Amino acid sequence: MWSHEYTGETTAAPEAVWAVLKDIDNWPRWDTSMESVTLLGPFEVGAKVSMTPSGQDPITSVITAIEENAHYADETAFAGVVLRFSHRLSPRGDGGTTVVHRLEIDGPAAGEMGPQLGPAITEDFPEAMEALFTHAGGSAL
């Protein structure tokens, strides 16, 4: 398995950050690695999400965890790997939020593909997180 975490802190409250994460259809406004993202059904565990990464074919992800104002996760399986993304939100004492964005790459081809695929996927985590904070009405700390 290959994994990577990026942690950021913002002045935005967890509820504000959550509102942006929950608005899946508008992710391309802040996540510039996506051309389009569409929630296929209600926002609930097991729902599918169609995503088109910039310059690539569409992929389908499945929501695997939702905890209001605290945790969102999804996974995508293809070509012998499973990509597991998560955002964990924790309130800060000053009213802001700490966000941990994690990617795990697992599956039969993870040992071969993870070290190449992982860094390519996670290289924009800092910019995406800063844009997430801006869209939540806060700023990075």
PDB file of N, CA and C in Angstrom, residues 42-111:
ATOM      1  N   PRO A  42     -28.385  10.541  -4.208  1.00  0.00           N
ATOM      2  CA  PRO A  42     -28.321  11.331  -2.971  1.00  0.00           C
ATOM      3  C   PRO A  42     -26.930  11.284  -2.350  1.00  0.00           C
ATOM      4  N   PHE A  43     -26.635  12.291  -1.540  1.00  0.00           N
ATOM      5  CA  PHE A  43     -25.362  12.364  -0.829  1.00  0.00           C
ATOM      6  C   PHE A  43     -25.440  11.407   0.352  1.00  0.00           C
ATOM      7  N   GLU A  44     -24.965  10.164   0.125  1.00  0.00           N
ATOM      8  CA  GLU A  44     -24.986   9.148   1.162  1.00  0.00           C
ATOM      9  C   GLU A  44     -23.931   8.087   0.858  1.00  0.00           C
ATOM     10  N   VAL A  45     -23.568   7.337   1.890  1.00  0.00           N
ATOM     11  CA  VAL A  45     -22.614   6.254   1.707  1.00  0.00           C
ATOM     12  C   VAL A  45     -23.183   5.269   0.683  1.00  0.00           C
ATOM     13  N   GLY A  46     -22.352   4.869  -0.260  1.00  0.00           N
ATOM     14  CA  GLY A  46     -22.754   3.959  -1.325  1.00  0.00           C
ATOM     15  C   GLY A  46     -23.105   4.662  -2.618  1.00  0.00           C
ATOM     16  N   ALA A  47     -23.316   5.976  -2.557  1.00  0.00           N
ATOM     17  CA  ALA A  47     -23.641   6.732  -3.775  1.00  0.00           C
ATOM     18  C   ALA A  47     -22.417   6.786  -4.679  1.00  0.00           C
ATOM     19  N   LYS A  48     -22.668   6.872  -5.967  1.00  0.00           N
ATOM     20  CA  LYS A  48     -21.592   6.965  -6.944  1.00  0.00           C
ATOM     21  C   LYS A  48     -21.369   8.416  -7.343  1.00  0.00           C
ATOM     22  N   VAL A  49     -20.119   8.691  -7.692  1.00  0.00           N
ATOM     23  CA  VAL A  49     -19.712  10.019  -8.128  1.00  0.00           C
ATOM     24  C   VAL A  49     -18.936   9.851  -9.427  1.00  0.00           C
ATOM     25  N   SER A  50     -19.384  10.540 -10.473  1.00  0.00           N
ATOM     26  CA  SER A  50     -18.662  10.534 -11.747  1.00  0.00           C
ATOM     27  C   SER A  50     -17.679  11.692 -11.737  1.00  0.00           C
ATOM     28  N   MET A  51     -16.410  11.370 -11.989  1.00  0.00           N
ATOM     29  CA  MET A  51     -15.364  12.395 -11.985  1.00  0.00           C
ATOM     30  C   MET A  51     -14.590  12.320 -13.285  1.00  0.00           C
ATOM     31  N   THR A  52     -14.283  13.493 -13.830  1.00  0.00           N
ATOM     32  CA  THR A  52     -13.412  13.555 -15.002  1.00  0.00           C
ATOM     33  C   THR A  52     -12.184  14.368 -14.627  1.00  0.00           C
ATOM     34  N   PRO A  53     -11.080  13.670 -14.321  1.00  0.00           N
ATOM     35  CA  PRO A  53      -9.840  14.395 -14.044  1.00  0.00           C
ATOM     36  C   PRO A  53      -9.376  15.135 -15.298  1.00  0.00           C
ATOM     37  N   SER A  54      -8.728  16.250 -15.120  1.00  0.00           N
ATOM     38  CA  SER A  54      -8.264  17.068 -16.244  1.00  0.00           C
ATOM     39  C   SER A  54      -7.463  16.230 -17.233  1.00  0.00           C
ATOM     40  N   GLY A  55      -7.919  16.248 -18.500  1.00  0.00           N
ATOM     41  CA  GLY A  55      -7.229  15.560 -19.575  1.00  0.00           C
ATOM     42  C   GLY A  55      -7.376  14.052 -19.576  1.00  0.00           C
ATOM     43  N   GLN A  56      -8.307  13.509 -18.781  1.00  0.00           N
ATOM     44  CA  GLN A  56      -8.470  12.062 -18.691  1.00  0.00           C
ATOM     45  C   GLN A  56      -9.909  11.656 -18.950  1.00  0.00           C
ATOM     46  N   ASP A  57     -10.129  10.358 -19.057  1.00  0.00           N
ATOM     47  CA  ASP A  57     -11.472   9.817 -19.200  1.00  0.00           C
ATOM     48  C   ASP A  57     -12.185   9.841 -17.858  1.00  0.00           C
ATOM     49  N   PRO A  58     -13.521   9.852 -17.874  1.00  0.00           N
ATOM     50  CA  PRO A  58     -14.280   9.835 -16.623  1.00  0.00           C
ATOM     51  C   PRO A  58     -14.011   8.549 -15.823  1.00  0.00           C
ATOM     52  N   ILE A  59     -14.093   8.668 -14.521  1.00  0.00           N
ATOM     53  CA  ILE A  59     -13.999   7.536 -13.610  1.00  0.00           C
ATOM     54  C   ILE A  59     -15.197   7.597 -12.671  1.00  0.00           C
ATOM     55  N   THR A  60     -15.502   6.483 -12.044  1.00  0.00           N
ATOM     56  CA  THR A  60     -16.597   6.459 -11.086  1.00  0.00           C
ATOM     57  C   THR A  60     -16.059   6.093  -9.722  1.00  0.00           C
ATOM     58  N   SER A  61     -16.392   6.903  -8.749  1.00  0.00           N
ATOM     59  CA  SER A  61     -16.018   6.664  -7.362  1.00  0.00           C
ATOM     60  C   SER A  61     -17.262   6.314  -6.567  1.00  0.00           C
ATOM     61  N   VAL A  62     -17.058   5.708  -5.410  1.00  0.00           N
ATOM     62  CA  VAL A  62     -18.151   5.363  -4.506  1.00  0.00           C
ATOM     63  C   VAL A  62     -17.871   6.027  -3.162  1.00  0.00           C
ATOM     64  N   ILE A  63     -18.868   6.717  -2.614  1.00  0.00           N
ATOM     65  CA  ILE A  63     -18.727   7.339  -1.295  1.00  0.00           C
ATOM     66  C   ILE A  63     -18.703   6.227  -0.253  1.00  0.00           C
ATOM     67  N   THR A  64     -17.655   6.217   0.574  1.00  0.00           N
ATOM     68  CA  THR A  64     -17.491   5.161   1.574  1.00  0.00           C
ATOM     69  C   THR A  64     -17.691   5.626   3.007  1.00  0.00           C
ATOM     70  N   ALA A  65     -17.656   6.933   3.242  1.00  0.00           N
ATOM     71  CA  ALA A  65     -17.854   7.441   4.602  1.00  0.00           C
ATOM     72  C   ALA A  65     -18.359   8.873   4.552  1.00  0.00           C
ATOM     73  N   ILE A  66     -19.323   9.141   5.407  1.00  0.00           N
ATOM     74  CA  ILE A  66     -19.824  10.504   5.608  1.00  0.00           C
ATOM     75  C   ILE A  66     -20.099  10.664   7.097  1.00  0.00           C
ATOM     76  N   GLU A  67     -19.478  11.667   7.688  1.00  0.00           N
ATOM     77  CA  GLU A  67     -19.772  12.051   9.056  1.00  0.00           C
ATOM     78  C   GLU A  67     -19.890  13.571   9.041  1.00  0.00           C
ATOM     79  N   GLU A  68     -21.082  14.053   9.198  1.00  0.00           N
ATOM     80  CA  GLU A  68     -21.394  15.482   9.077  1.00  0.00           C
ATOM     81  C   GLU A  68     -20.353  16.357   9.762  1.00  0.00           C
ATOM     82  N   ASN A  69     -19.802  17.303   9.018  1.00  0.00           N
ATOM     83  CA  ASN A  69     -18.830  18.276   9.509  1.00  0.00           C
ATOM     84  C   ASN A  69     -17.522  17.656   9.991  1.00  0.00           C
ATOM     85  N   ALA A  70     -17.274  16.367   9.670  1.00  0.00           N
ATOM     86  CA  ALA A  70     -16.084  15.725  10.222  1.00  0.00           C
ATOM     87  C   ALA A  70     -15.327  14.813   9.262  1.00  0.00           C
ATOM     88  N   HIS A  71     -16.016  14.104   8.356  1.00  0.00           N
ATOM     89  CA  HIS A  71     -15.301  13.107   7.549  1.00  0.00           C
ATOM     90  C   HIS A  71     -16.057  12.794   6.262  1.00  0.00           C
ATOM     91  N   TYR A  72     -15.314  12.841   5.161  1.00  0.00           N
ATOM     92  CA  TYR A  72     -15.818  12.407   3.853  1.00  0.00           C
ATOM     93  C   TYR A  72     -14.763  11.497   3.243  1.00  0.00           C
ATOM     94  N   ALA A  73     -15.194  10.370   2.662  1.00  0.00           N
ATOM     95  CA  ALA A  73     -14.255   9.482   1.989  1.00  0.00           C
ATOM     96  C   ALA A  73     -14.927   8.837   0.787  1.00  0.00           C
ATOM     97  N   ASP A  74     -14.097   8.568  -0.233  1.00  0.00           N
ATOM     98  CA  ASP A  74     -14.578   7.819  -1.395  1.00  0.00           C
ATOM     99  C   ASP A  74     -13.452   6.941  -1.911  1.00  0.00           C
ATOM    100  N   GLU A  75     -13.825   5.995  -2.767  1.00  0.00           N
ATOM    101  CA  GLU A  75     -12.805   5.143  -3.365  1.00  0.00           C
ATOM    102  C   GLU A  75     -13.121   4.881  -4.822  1.00  0.00           C
ATOM    103  N   THR A  76     -12.040   4.684  -5.571  1.00  0.00           N
ATOM    104  CA  THR A  76     -12.115   4.439  -6.999  1.00  0.00           C
ATOM    105  C   THR A  76     -11.223   3.246  -7.310  1.00  0.00           C
ATOM    106  N   ALA A  77     -11.775   2.258  -8.018  1.00  0.00           N
ATOM    107  CA  ALA A  77     -10.989   1.082  -8.401  1.00  0.00           C
ATOM    108  C   ALA A  77     -10.796   1.069  -9.910  1.00  0.00           C
ATOM    109  N   PHE A  78      -9.548   0.823 -10.328  1.00  0.00           N
ATOM    110  CA  PHE A  78      -9.249   0.657 -11.748  1.00  0.00           C
ATOM    111  C   PHE A  78      -7.861   0.052 -11.900  1.00  0.00           C
ATOM    112  N   ALA A  79      -7.650  -0.682 -12.958  1.00  0.00           N
ATOM    113  CA  ALA A  79      -6.336  -1.206 -13.358  1.00  0.00           C
ATOM    114  C   ALA A  79      -5.551  -1.850 -12.219  1.00  0.00           C
ATOM    115  N   GLY A  80      -6.237  -2.591 -11.351  1.00  0.00           N
ATOM    116  CA  GLY A  80      -5.541  -3.296 -10.286  1.00  0.00           C
ATOM    117  C   GLY A  80      -5.208  -2.475  -9.063  1.00  0.00           C
ATOM    118  N   VAL A  81      -5.723  -1.254  -8.979  1.00  0.00           N
ATOM    119  CA  VAL A  81      -5.510  -0.429  -7.786  1.00  0.00           C
ATOM    120  C   VAL A  81      -6.838   0.099  -7.269  1.00  0.00           C
ATOM    121  N   VAL A  82      -6.842   0.418  -5.998  1.00  0.00           N
ATOM    122  CA  VAL A  82      -7.979   1.086  -5.365  1.00  0.00           C
ATOM    123  C   VAL A  82      -7.445   2.373  -4.758  1.00  0.00           C
ATOM    124  N   LEU A  83      -8.009   3.505  -5.190  1.00  0.00           N
ATOM    125  CA  LEU A  83      -7.641   4.815  -4.647  1.00  0.00           C
ATOM    126  C   LEU A  83      -8.653   5.167  -3.568  1.00  0.00           C
ATOM    127  N   ARG A  84      -8.180   5.380  -2.356  1.00  0.00           N
ATOM    128  CA  ARG A  84      -9.056   5.764  -1.252  1.00  0.00           C
ATOM    129  C   ARG A  84      -8.677   7.170  -0.812  1.00  0.00           C
ATOM    130  N   PHE A  85      -9.593   8.101  -1.039  1.00  0.00           N
ATOM    131  CA  PHE A  85      -9.404   9.496  -0.653  1.00  0.00           C
ATOM    132  C   PHE A  85     -10.241   9.786   0.592  1.00  0.00           C
ATOM    133  N   SER A  86      -9.718  10.621   1.472  1.00  0.00           N
ATOM    134  CA  SER A  86     -10.519  11.058   2.615  1.00  0.00           C
ATOM    135  C   SER A  86     -10.143  12.482   3.015  1.00  0.00           C
ATOM    136  N   HIS A  87     -11.128  13.156   3.565  1.00  0.00           N
ATOM    137  CA  HIS A  87     -10.939  14.461   4.201  1.00  0.00           C
ATOM    138  C   HIS A  87     -11.458  14.309   5.626  1.00  0.00           C
ATOM    139  N   ARG A  88     -10.602  14.591   6.609  1.00  0.00           N
ATOM    140  CA  ARG A  88     -11.018  14.591   8.012  1.00  0.00           C
ATOM    141  C   ARG A  88     -10.925  16.015   8.540  1.00  0.00           C
ATOM    142  N   LEU A  89     -12.014  16.481   9.114  1.00  0.00           N
ATOM    143  CA  LEU A  89     -12.101  17.840   9.630  1.00  0.00           C
ATOM    144  C   LEU A  89     -12.122  17.797  11.153  1.00  0.00           C
ATOM    145  N   SER A  90     -11.308  18.627  11.775  1.00  0.00           N
ATOM    146  CA  SER A  90     -11.284  18.731  13.234  1.00  0.00           C
ATOM    147  C   SER A  90     -11.378  20.202  13.610  1.00  0.00           C
ATOM    148  N   PRO A  91     -12.285  20.537  14.542  1.00  0.00           N
ATOM    149  CA  PRO A  91     -12.382  21.940  14.959  1.00  0.00           C
ATOM    150  C   PRO A  91     -11.134  22.378  15.711  1.00  0.00           C
ATOM    151  N   ARG A  92     -10.747  23.626  15.469  1.00  0.00           N
ATOM    152  CA  ARG A  92      -9.645  24.247  16.200  1.00  0.00           C
ATOM    153  C   ARG A  92     -10.242  25.069  17.346  1.00  0.00           C
ATOM    154  N   GLY A  93      -9.460  25.320  18.349  1.00  0.00           N
ATOM    155  CA  GLY A  93      -9.926  26.102  19.492  1.00  0.00           C
ATOM    156  C   GLY A  93     -10.307  27.527  19.149  1.00  0.00           C
ATOM    157  N   ASP A  94      -9.787  28.036  18.021  1.00  0.00           N
ATOM    158  CA  ASP A  94     -10.075  29.416  17.625  1.00  0.00           C
ATOM    159  C   ASP A  94     -11.265  29.528  16.671  1.00  0.00           C
ATOM    160  N   GLY A  95     -12.023  28.437  16.494  1.00  0.00           N
ATOM    161  CA  GLY A  95     -13.182  28.458  15.602  1.00  0.00           C
ATOM    162  C   GLY A  95     -12.873  27.987  14.201  1.00  0.00           C
ATOM    163  N   GLY A  96     -11.611  27.797  13.894  1.00  0.00           N
ATOM    164  CA  GLY A  96     -11.207  27.327  12.575  1.00  0.00           C
ATOM    165  C   GLY A  96     -11.226  25.813  12.494  1.00  0.00           C
ATOM    166  N   THR A  97     -10.559  25.298  11.475  1.00  0.00           N
ATOM    167  CA  THR A  97     -10.599  23.861  11.194  1.00  0.00           C
ATOM    168  C   THR A  97      -9.219  23.357  10.773  1.00  0.00           C
ATOM    169  N   THR A  98      -8.888  22.167  11.225  1.00  0.00           N
ATOM    170  CA  THR A  98      -7.748  21.426  10.707  1.00  0.00           C
ATOM    171  C   THR A  98      -8.311  20.368   9.767  1.00  0.00           C
ATOM    172  N   VAL A  99      -7.750  20.286   8.565  1.00  0.00           N
ATOM    173  CA  VAL A  99      -8.213  19.309   7.570  1.00  0.00           C
ATOM    174  C   VAL A  99      -7.039  18.412   7.186  1.00  0.00           C
ATOM    175  N   VAL A 100      -7.271  17.109   7.240  1.00  0.00           N
ATOM    176  CA  VAL A 100      -6.287  16.136   6.788  1.00  0.00           C
ATOM    177  C   VAL A 100      -6.851  15.470   5.533  1.00  0.00           C
ATOM    178  N   HIS A 101      -6.155  15.661   4.412  1.00  0.00           N
ATOM    179  CA  HIS A 101      -6.529  15.048   3.135  1.00  0.00           C
ATOM    180  C   HIS A 101      -5.591  13.874   2.927  1.00  0.00           C
ATOM    181  N   ARG A 102      -6.132  12.677   2.786  1.00  0.00           N
ATOM    182  CA  ARG A 102      -5.329  11.458   2.701  1.00  0.00           C
ATOM    183  C   ARG A 102      -5.667  10.689   1.433  1.00  0.00           C
ATOM    184  N   LEU A 103      -4.644  10.119   0.842  1.00  0.00           N
ATOM    185  CA  LEU A 103      -4.800   9.181  -0.271  1.00  0.00           C
ATOM    186  C   LEU A 103      -4.080   7.902   0.091  1.00  0.00           C
ATOM    187  N   GLU A 104      -4.794   6.784  -0.052  1.00  0.00           N
ATOM    188  CA  GLU A 104      -4.198   5.461   0.058  1.00  0.00           C
ATOM    189  C   GLU A 104      -4.385   4.758  -1.274  1.00  0.00           C
ATOM    190  N   ILE A 105      -3.337   4.101  -1.738  1.00  0.00           N
ATOM    191  CA  ILE A 105      -3.425   3.303  -2.955  1.00  0.00           C
ATOM    192  C   ILE A 105      -3.166   1.868  -2.549  1.00  0.00           C
ATOM    193  N   ASP A 106      -4.143   1.010  -2.815  1.00  0.00           N
ATOM    194  CA  ASP A 106      -4.083  -0.386  -2.424  1.00  0.00           C
ATOM    195  C   ASP A 106      -4.449  -1.244  -3.632  1.00  0.00           C
ATOM    196  N   GLY A 107      -4.402  -2.528  -3.478  1.00  0.00           N
ATOM    197  CA  GLY A 107      -4.775  -3.437  -4.555  1.00  0.00           C
ATOM    198  C   GLY A 107      -3.572  -4.175  -5.110  1.00  0.00           C
ATOM    199  N   PRO A 108      -3.818  -5.147  -5.996  1.00  0.00           N
ATOM    200  CA  PRO A 108      -2.744  -5.991  -6.523  1.00  0.00           C
ATOM    201  C   PRO A 108      -1.625  -5.229  -7.226  1.00  0.00           C
ATOM    202  N   ALA A 109      -1.943  -4.124  -7.869  1.00  0.00           N
ATOM    203  CA  ALA A 109      -0.920  -3.364  -8.606  1.00  0.00           C
ATOM    204  C   ALA A 109      -0.390  -2.171  -7.820  1.00  0.00           C
ATOM    205  N   ALA A 110      -0.776  -2.044  -6.546  1.00  0.00           N
ATOM    206  CA  ALA A 110      -0.364  -0.873  -5.751  1.00  0.00           C
ATOM    207  C   ALA A 110       1.139  -0.787  -5.578  1.00  0.00           C
ATOM    208  N   GLY A 111       1.796  -1.927  -5.392  1.00  0.00           N
ATOM    209  CA  GLY A 111       3.244  -1.908  -5.218  1.00  0.00           C
ATOM    210  C   GLY A 111       3.967  -1.379  -6.430  1.00  0.00           C
TER     211      GLY A 111
END
